[in-house]
Structure formats: structure tokens, C-alpha cells
PDB file of C-alpha atoms in Angstrom:
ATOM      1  CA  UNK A  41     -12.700  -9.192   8.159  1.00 70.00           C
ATOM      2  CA  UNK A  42     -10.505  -6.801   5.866  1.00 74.00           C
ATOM      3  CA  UNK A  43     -12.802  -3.860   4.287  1.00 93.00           C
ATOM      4  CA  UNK A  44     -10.374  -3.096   2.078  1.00 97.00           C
ATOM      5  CA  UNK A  45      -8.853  -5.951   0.228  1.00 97.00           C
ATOM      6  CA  UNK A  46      -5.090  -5.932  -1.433  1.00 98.00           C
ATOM      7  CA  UNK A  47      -3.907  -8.457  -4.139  1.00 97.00           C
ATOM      8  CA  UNK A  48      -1.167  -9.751  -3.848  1.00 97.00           C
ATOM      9  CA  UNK A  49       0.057  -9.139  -0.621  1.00 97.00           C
ATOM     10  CA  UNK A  50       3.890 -10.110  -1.958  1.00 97.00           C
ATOM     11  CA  UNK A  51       5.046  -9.489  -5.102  1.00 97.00           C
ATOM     12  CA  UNK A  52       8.494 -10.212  -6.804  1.00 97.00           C
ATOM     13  CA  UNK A  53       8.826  -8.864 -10.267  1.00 97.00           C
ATOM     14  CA  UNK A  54      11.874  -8.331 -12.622  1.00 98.00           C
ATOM     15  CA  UNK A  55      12.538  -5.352 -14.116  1.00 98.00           C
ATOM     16  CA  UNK A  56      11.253  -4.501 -17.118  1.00 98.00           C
ATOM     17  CA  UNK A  57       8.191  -6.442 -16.835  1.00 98.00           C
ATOM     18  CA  UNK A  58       4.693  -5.792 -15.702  1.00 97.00           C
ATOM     19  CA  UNK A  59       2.440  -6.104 -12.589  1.00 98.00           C
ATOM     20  CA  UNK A  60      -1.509  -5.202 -11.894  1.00 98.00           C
ATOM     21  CA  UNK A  61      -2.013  -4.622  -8.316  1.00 98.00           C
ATOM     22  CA  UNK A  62      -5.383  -5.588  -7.089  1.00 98.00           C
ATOM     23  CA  UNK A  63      -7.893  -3.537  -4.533  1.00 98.00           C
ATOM     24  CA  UNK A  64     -11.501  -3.590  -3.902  1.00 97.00           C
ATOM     25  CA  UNK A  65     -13.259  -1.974  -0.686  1.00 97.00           C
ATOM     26  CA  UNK A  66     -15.916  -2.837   1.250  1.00 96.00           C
ATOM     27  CA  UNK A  67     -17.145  -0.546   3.127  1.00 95.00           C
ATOM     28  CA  UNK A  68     -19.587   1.137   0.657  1.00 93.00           C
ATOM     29  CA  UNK A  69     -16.849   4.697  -0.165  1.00 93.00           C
ATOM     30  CA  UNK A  70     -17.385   6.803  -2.603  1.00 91.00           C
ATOM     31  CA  UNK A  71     -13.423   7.555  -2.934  1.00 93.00           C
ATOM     32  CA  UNK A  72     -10.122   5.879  -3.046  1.00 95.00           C
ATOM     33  CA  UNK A  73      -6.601   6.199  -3.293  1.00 96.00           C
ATOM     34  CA  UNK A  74      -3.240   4.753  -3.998  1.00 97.00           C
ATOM     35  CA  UNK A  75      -0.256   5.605  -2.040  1.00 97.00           C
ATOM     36  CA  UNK A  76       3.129   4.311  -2.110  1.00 97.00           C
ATOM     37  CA  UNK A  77       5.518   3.788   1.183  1.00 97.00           C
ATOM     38  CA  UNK A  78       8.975   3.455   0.933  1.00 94.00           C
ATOM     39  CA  UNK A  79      12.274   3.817   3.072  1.00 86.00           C
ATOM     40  CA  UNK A  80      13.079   7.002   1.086  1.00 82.00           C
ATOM     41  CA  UNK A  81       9.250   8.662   1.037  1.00 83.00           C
ATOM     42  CA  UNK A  82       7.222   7.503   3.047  1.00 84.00           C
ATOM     43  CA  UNK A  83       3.407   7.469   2.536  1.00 93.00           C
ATOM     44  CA  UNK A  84       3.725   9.474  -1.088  1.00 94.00           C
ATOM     45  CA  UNK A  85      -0.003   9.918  -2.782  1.00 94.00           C
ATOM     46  CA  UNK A  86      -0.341   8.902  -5.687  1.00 96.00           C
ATOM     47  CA  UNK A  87      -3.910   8.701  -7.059  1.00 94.00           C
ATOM     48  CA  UNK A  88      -7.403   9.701  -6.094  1.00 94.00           C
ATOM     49  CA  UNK A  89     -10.701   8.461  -7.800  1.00 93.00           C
ATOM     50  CA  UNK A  90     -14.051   9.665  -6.715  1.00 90.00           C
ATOM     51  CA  UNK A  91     -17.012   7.767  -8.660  1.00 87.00           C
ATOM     52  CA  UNK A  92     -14.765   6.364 -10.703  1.00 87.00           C
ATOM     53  CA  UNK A  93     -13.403   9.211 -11.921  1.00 91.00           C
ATOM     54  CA  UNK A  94      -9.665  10.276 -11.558  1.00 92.00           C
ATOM     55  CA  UNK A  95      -9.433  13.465  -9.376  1.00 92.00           C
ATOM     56  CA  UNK A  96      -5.624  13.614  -8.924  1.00 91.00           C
ATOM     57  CA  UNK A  97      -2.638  12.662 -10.051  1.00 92.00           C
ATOM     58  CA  UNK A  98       0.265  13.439  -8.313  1.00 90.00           C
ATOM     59  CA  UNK A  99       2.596  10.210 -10.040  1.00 89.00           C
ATOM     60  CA  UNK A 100       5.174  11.797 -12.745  1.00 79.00           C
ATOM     61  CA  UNK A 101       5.494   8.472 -14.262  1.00 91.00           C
ATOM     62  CA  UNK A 102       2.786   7.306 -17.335  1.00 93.00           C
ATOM     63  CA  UNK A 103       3.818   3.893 -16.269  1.00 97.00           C
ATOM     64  CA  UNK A 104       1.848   3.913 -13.144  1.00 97.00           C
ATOM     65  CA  UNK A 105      -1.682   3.722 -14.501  1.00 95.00           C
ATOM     66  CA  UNK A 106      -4.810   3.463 -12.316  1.00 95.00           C
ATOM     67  CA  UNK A 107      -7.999   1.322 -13.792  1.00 94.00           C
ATOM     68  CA  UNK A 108     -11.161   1.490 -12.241  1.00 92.00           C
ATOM     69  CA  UNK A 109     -13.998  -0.815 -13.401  1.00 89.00           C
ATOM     70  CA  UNK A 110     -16.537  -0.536 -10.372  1.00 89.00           C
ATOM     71  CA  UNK A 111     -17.113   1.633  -8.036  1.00 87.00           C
ATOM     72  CA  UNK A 112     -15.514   0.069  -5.494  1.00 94.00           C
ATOM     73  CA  UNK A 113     -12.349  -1.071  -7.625  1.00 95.00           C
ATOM     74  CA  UNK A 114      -8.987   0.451  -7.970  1.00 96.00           C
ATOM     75  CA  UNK A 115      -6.436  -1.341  -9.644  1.00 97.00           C
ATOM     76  CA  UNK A 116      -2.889  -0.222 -10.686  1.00 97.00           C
ATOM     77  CA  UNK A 117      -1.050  -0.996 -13.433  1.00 97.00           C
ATOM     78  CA  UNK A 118       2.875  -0.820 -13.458  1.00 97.00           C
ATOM     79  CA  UNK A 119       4.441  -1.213 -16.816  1.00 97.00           C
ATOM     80  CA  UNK A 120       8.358  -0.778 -17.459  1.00 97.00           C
ATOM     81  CA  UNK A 121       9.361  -1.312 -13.757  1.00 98.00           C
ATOM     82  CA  UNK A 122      12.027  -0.755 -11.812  1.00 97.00           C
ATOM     83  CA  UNK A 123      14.077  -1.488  -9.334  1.00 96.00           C
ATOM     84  CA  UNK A 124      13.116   2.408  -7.289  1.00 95.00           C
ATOM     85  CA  UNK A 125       9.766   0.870  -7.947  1.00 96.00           C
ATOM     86  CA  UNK A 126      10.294  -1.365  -4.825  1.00 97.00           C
ATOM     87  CA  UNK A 127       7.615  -0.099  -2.587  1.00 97.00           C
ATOM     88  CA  UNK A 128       4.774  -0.607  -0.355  1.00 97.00           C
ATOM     89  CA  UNK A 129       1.435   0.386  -2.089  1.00 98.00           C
ATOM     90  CA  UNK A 130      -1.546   1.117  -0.034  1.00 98.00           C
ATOM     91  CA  UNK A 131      -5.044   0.998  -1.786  1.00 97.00           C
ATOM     92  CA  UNK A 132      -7.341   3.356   0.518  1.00 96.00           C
ATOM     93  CA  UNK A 133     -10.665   4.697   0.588  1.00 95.00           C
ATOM     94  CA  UNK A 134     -12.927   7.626   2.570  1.00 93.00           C
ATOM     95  CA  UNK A 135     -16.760   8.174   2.514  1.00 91.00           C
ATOM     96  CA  UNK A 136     -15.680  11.588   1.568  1.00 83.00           C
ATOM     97  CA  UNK A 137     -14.507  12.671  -1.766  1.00 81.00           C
ATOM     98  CA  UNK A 138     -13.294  15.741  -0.316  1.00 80.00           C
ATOM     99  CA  UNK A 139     -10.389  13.691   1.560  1.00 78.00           C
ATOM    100  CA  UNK A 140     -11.793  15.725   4.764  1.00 86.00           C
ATOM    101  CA  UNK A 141     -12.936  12.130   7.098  1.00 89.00           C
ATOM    102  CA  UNK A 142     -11.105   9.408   7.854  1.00 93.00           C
ATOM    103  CA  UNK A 143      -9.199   7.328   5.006  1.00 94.00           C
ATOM    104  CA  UNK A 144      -9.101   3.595   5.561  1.00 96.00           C
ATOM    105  CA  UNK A 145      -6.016   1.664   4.009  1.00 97.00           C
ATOM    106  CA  UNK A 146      -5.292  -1.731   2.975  1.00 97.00           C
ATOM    107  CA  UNK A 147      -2.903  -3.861   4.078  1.00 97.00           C
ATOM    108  CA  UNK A 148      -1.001  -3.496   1.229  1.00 97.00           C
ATOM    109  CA  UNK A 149       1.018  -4.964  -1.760  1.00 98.00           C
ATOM    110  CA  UNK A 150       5.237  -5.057  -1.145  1.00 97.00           C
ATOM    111  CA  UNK A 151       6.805  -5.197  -4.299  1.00 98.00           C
ATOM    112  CA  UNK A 152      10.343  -5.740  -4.798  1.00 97.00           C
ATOM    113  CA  UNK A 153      11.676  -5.507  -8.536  1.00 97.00           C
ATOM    114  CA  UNK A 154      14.692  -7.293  -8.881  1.00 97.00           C
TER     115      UNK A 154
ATOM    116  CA  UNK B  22       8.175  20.232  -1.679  1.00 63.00           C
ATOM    117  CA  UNK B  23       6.899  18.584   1.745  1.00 72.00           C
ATOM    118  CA  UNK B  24       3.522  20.239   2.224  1.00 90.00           C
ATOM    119  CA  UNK B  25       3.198  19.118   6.121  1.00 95.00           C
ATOM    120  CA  UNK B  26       6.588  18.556   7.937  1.00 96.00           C
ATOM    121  CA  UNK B  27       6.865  16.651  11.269  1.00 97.00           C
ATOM    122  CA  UNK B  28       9.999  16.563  13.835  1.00 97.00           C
ATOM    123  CA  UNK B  29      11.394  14.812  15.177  1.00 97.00           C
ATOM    124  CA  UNK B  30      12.073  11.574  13.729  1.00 96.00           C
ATOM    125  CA  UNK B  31      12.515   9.646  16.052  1.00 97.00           C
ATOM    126  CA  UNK B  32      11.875   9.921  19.748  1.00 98.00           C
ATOM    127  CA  UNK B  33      12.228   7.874  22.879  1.00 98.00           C
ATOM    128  CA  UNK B  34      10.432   8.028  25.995  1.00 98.00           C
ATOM    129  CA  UNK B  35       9.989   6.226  28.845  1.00 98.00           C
ATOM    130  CA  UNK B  36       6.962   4.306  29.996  1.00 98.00           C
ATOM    131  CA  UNK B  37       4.990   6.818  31.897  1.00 98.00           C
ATOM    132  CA  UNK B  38       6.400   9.897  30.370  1.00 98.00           C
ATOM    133  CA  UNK B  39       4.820  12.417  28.105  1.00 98.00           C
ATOM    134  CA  UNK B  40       5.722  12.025  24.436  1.00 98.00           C
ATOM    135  CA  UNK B  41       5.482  15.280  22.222  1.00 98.00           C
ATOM    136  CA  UNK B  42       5.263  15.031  19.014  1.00 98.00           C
ATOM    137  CA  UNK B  43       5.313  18.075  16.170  1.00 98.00           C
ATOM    138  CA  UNK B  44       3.706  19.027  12.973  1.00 98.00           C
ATOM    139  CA  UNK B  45       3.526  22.035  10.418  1.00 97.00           C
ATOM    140  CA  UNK B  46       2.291  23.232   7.752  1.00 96.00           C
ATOM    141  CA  UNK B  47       2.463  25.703   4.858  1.00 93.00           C
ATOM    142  CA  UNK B  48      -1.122  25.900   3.102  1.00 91.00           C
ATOM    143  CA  UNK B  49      -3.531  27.941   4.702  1.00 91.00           C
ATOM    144  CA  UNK B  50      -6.097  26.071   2.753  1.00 91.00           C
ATOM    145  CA  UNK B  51      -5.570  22.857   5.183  1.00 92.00           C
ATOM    146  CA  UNK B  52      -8.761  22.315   7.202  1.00 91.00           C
ATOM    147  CA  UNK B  53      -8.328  18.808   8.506  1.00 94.00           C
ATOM    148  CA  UNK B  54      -6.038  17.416  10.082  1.00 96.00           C
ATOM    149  CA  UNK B  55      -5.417  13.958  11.479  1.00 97.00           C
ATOM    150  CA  UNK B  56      -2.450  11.855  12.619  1.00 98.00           C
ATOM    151  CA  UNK B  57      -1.970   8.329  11.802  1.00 98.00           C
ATOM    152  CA  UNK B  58      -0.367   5.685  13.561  1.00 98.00           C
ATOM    153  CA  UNK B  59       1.453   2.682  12.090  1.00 97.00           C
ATOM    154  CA  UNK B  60       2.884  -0.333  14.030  1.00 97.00           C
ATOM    155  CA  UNK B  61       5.785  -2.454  12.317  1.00 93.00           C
ATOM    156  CA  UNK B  62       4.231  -4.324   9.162  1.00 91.00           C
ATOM    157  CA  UNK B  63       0.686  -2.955   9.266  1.00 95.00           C
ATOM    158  CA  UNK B  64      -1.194  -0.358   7.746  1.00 96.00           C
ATOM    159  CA  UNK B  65      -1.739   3.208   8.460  1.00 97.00           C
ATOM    160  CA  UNK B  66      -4.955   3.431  11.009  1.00 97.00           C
ATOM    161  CA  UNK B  67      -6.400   6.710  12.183  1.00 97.00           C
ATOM    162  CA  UNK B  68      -5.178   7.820  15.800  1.00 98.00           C
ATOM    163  CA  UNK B  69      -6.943  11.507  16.142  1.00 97.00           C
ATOM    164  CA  UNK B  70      -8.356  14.308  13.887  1.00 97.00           C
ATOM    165  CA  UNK B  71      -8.619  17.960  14.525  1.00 96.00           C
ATOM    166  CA  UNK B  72     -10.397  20.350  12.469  1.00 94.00           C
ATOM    167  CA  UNK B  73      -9.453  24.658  12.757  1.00 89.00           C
ATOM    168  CA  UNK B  74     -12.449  25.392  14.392  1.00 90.00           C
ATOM    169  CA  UNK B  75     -10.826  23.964  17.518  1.00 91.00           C
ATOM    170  CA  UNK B  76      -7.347  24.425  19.178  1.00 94.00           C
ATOM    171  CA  UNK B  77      -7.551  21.188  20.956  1.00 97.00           C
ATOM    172  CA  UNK B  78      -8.488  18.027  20.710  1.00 97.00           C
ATOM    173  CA  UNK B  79      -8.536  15.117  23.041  1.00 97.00           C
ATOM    174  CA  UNK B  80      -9.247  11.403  23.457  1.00 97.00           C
ATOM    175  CA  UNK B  81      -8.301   9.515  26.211  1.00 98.00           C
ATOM    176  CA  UNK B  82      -4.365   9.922  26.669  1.00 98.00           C
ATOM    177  CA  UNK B  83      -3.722  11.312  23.403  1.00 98.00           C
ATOM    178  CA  UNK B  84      -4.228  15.486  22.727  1.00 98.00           C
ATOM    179  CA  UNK B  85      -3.938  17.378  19.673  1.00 98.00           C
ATOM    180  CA  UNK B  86      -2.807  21.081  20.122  1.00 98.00           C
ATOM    181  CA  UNK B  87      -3.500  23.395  16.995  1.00 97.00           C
ATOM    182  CA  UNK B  88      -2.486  26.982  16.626  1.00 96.00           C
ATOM    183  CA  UNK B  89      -3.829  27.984  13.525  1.00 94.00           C
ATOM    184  CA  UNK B  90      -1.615  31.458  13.380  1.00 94.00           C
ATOM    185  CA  UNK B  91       1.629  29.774  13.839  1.00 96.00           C
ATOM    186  CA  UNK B  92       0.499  26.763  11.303  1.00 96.00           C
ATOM    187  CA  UNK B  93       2.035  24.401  13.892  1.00 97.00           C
ATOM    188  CA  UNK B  94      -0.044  20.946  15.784  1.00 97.00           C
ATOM    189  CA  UNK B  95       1.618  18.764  18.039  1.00 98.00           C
ATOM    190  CA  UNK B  96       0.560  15.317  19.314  1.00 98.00           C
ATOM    191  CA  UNK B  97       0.819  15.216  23.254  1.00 98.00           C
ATOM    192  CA  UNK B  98       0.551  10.988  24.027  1.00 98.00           C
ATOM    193  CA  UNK B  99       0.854  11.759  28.331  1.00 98.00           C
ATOM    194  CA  UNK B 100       1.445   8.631  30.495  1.00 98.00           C
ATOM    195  CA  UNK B 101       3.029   6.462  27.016  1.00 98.00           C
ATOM    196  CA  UNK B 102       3.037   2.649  26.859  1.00 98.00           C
ATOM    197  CA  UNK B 103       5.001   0.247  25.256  1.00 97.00           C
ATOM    198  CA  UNK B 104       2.008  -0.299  22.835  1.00 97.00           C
ATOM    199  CA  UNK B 105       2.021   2.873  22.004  1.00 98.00           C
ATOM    200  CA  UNK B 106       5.494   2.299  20.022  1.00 98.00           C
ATOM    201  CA  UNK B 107       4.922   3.047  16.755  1.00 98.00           C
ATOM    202  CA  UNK B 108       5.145   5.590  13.687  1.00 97.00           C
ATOM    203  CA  UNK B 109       2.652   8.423  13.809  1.00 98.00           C
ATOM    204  CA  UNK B 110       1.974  10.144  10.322  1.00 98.00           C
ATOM    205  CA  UNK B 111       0.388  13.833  10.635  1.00 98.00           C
ATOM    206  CA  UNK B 112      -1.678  14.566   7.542  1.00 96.00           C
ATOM    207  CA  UNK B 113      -3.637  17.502   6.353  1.00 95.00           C
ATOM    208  CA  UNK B 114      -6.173  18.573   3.731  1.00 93.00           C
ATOM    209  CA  UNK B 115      -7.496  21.374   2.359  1.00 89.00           C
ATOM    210  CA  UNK B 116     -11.688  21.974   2.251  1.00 81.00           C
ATOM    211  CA  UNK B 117     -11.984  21.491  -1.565  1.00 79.00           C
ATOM    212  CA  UNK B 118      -8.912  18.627  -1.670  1.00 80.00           C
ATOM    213  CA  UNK B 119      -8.634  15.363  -3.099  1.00 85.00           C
ATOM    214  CA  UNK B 120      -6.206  13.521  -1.103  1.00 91.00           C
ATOM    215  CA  UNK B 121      -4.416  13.853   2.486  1.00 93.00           C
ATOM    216  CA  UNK B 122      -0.882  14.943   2.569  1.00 94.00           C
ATOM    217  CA  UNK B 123       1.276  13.445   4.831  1.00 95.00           C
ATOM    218  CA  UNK B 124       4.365  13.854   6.904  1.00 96.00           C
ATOM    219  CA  UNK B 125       7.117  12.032   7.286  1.00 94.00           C
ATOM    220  CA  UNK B 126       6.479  10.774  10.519  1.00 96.00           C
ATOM    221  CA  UNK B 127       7.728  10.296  13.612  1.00 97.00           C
ATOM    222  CA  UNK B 128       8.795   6.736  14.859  1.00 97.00           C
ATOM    223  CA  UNK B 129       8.229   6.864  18.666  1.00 98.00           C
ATOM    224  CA  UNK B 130       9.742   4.066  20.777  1.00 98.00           C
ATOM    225  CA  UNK B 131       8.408   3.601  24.253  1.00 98.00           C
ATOM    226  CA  UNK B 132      10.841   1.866  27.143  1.00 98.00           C
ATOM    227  CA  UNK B 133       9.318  -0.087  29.951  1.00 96.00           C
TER     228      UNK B 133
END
């Protein structure tokens, strides 16, 4: 039974358009995270939310925009994207705000922009 | 700037042999530390942690050595598999952080 539950698990998008990416957990965490793998950076952070509330950013981009409406919700929103968009993105989570226990991930969400 | 650097890249061993693999770090701050393992089209899953207060950590086949002076870990995996063929991710945090840095891994191939 997945904890951590990605939506959708493939996603083909042309560029210029728009995609949500979907994540809930399970497993009762008070944090989680987004982080994006690709061929060229693998497992780069991009956002942490603790209680709902952003704790860091580390994405230079304003088109990658997080949206938390529960607790245990973290979507992402891409706007504008493009093809170096194509990625892996891992939703993850930790009991620990602090990022100091274990972090579970997802299975994740491949997009390719074309 | 890659906070927590890992070599090498890639490594093969054979089946039985002991696989070495290297981390470092430049933030004093980090006080956690644990490596990651991923097998081909699956997620990240926690292998091993090691926190400062210790210079070694072990579980089963698989030891973490830490020496906190020269900022270096390494991941000793002694008698490898086949299943242990994967990509191993070292991370690190710092006490007050918000996320876990990570490496760039290490893709480890194991031949029977």
C-alpha cells in the first residue's frame, strides 16, 4: 500500500502549457517536500512545507509553485513549461520538520514536455 | 554549489567483494547523515543513517565510516550481491535545516 501517493505517474505536456502534479501522504508527517530528478541533477530539492507552511525554497523559477490545502497535501503547479522541465518529481515527507529522520518519497510523476 | 559531493560515479565490483563508496561535505552545520539507495525506476528508500556523535555505523553488511575532522563518510557494502546493484545517494542536514541535501550518487553495479 503506497504511503505516499503521486498523481499522475506519466505525464506528457507541451510546452507552454500547464500541469498540477498531485501528492498526498499517509503516514500521518508533519513535513514534505518536492524534489526533482533528472539525468543532468539528480535528486535537486526543491520545496519544503512544514504545517502547511513553506519553509524553503530553493526553485529559481516563479513558475514552479507549491499549493498546500491539507496537511497532508502538496501539490505543484508548473506554469510556462519547458522542455528542461522534463524531470522526475518526487513528493516526500518526514515526521520531522527539521529534515533530521528519515524522508519517505513517492513514486513519482515523469514528465516529459515536448 | 554541490553542498555534499560523492565519488565515484560509478563503480563495479564483483559478487563477494567489498564495495567502497565516498562522501563529503563542506557545512559544518550537517548533523545527519544518511545514504539512499535507488534501484532502476523506483524511488529513493533509506539504506543507513549516521549521526556525528558516532564514527561508525553498522547494519548487517552495510557500514558507515564518519570522520567528522576530515568532513569525509564512506559507505563500506562488504560481501556485495547482485541485488545490491543500484544508485546510492549520500545526503546530509544540518540541526536547524529544512530539507536533506544530496549527492550525486554513486551507481554501483555488482557482477555475479
Amino acid at each position: 500500500d503506497p504511503k505516499i501517493i503521486q498523481k499522475p505517474k506519466y505525464l506528457v505536456a507541451v510546452t507552454g502549457s500547464e500541469k498540477i502534479l498531485i501528492c498526498e501522504q499517509y503516514l500521518g508527517h508533519n513535513a514534505m517536500y518536492w524534489y526533482r530528478q533528472s539525468a543532468k541533477k539528480p535528486l535537486e530539492f526543491m520545496f519544503s512545507y512544514s504545517y502547511q507552511k513553506l519553509m524553503d525554497n530553493q526553485t529559481a523559477s516563479s513558475r514552479f509553485q507549491p499549493q498546500s490545502s491539507k496537511k497532508n497535501h502538496l501539490d505543484l503547479q508548473i506554469t510556462a513549461l519547458k522542455p528542461d522541465d522534463s524531470a522526475t518529481y518526487f513528493c516526500a515527507s518526514s515526521q520531522d520538520p527539521n529534515a533530521n529522520t528519515e524522508v519517505f518519497f513517492g513514486k513519482g510523476t515523469r514528465l516529459t514536455v515536448v | 554549489q554541490q553542498q555534499v559531493r560523492q565519488s565515484p560515479q560509478s563503480l563495479t565490483v564483483w559478487e563477494g567483494e567489498t564495495a567502497i563508496l565516498n562522501c563529503s561535505y563542506e557545512d559544518s552545520t550537517f548533523d545527519y547523515f544518511p545514504w539512499y539507495w535507488q534501484f532502476p525506476r523506483e524511488s529513493p528508500a533509506l539504506l543507513i543513517a549516521i549521526r556525528p556523535v558516532s564514527n561508525k555505523k553498522e547494519d548487517g553488511r552495510f557500514t558507515i565510516f564518519f570522520n567528522k575532522r576530515e568532513k569525509k563518510l564512506s559507505l563500506h557494502i562488504t560481501d556485495s550481491q547482485p541485488g545490491d546493484s543500484a544508485t546510492y545517494f549520500c545526503a546530509a542536514s544540518p540541526n536547524s535545516g529544512t530539507y536533506q541535501r544530496f549527492g550525486t550518487g554513486t551507481k554501483l553495479q555488482v557482477v555475479p
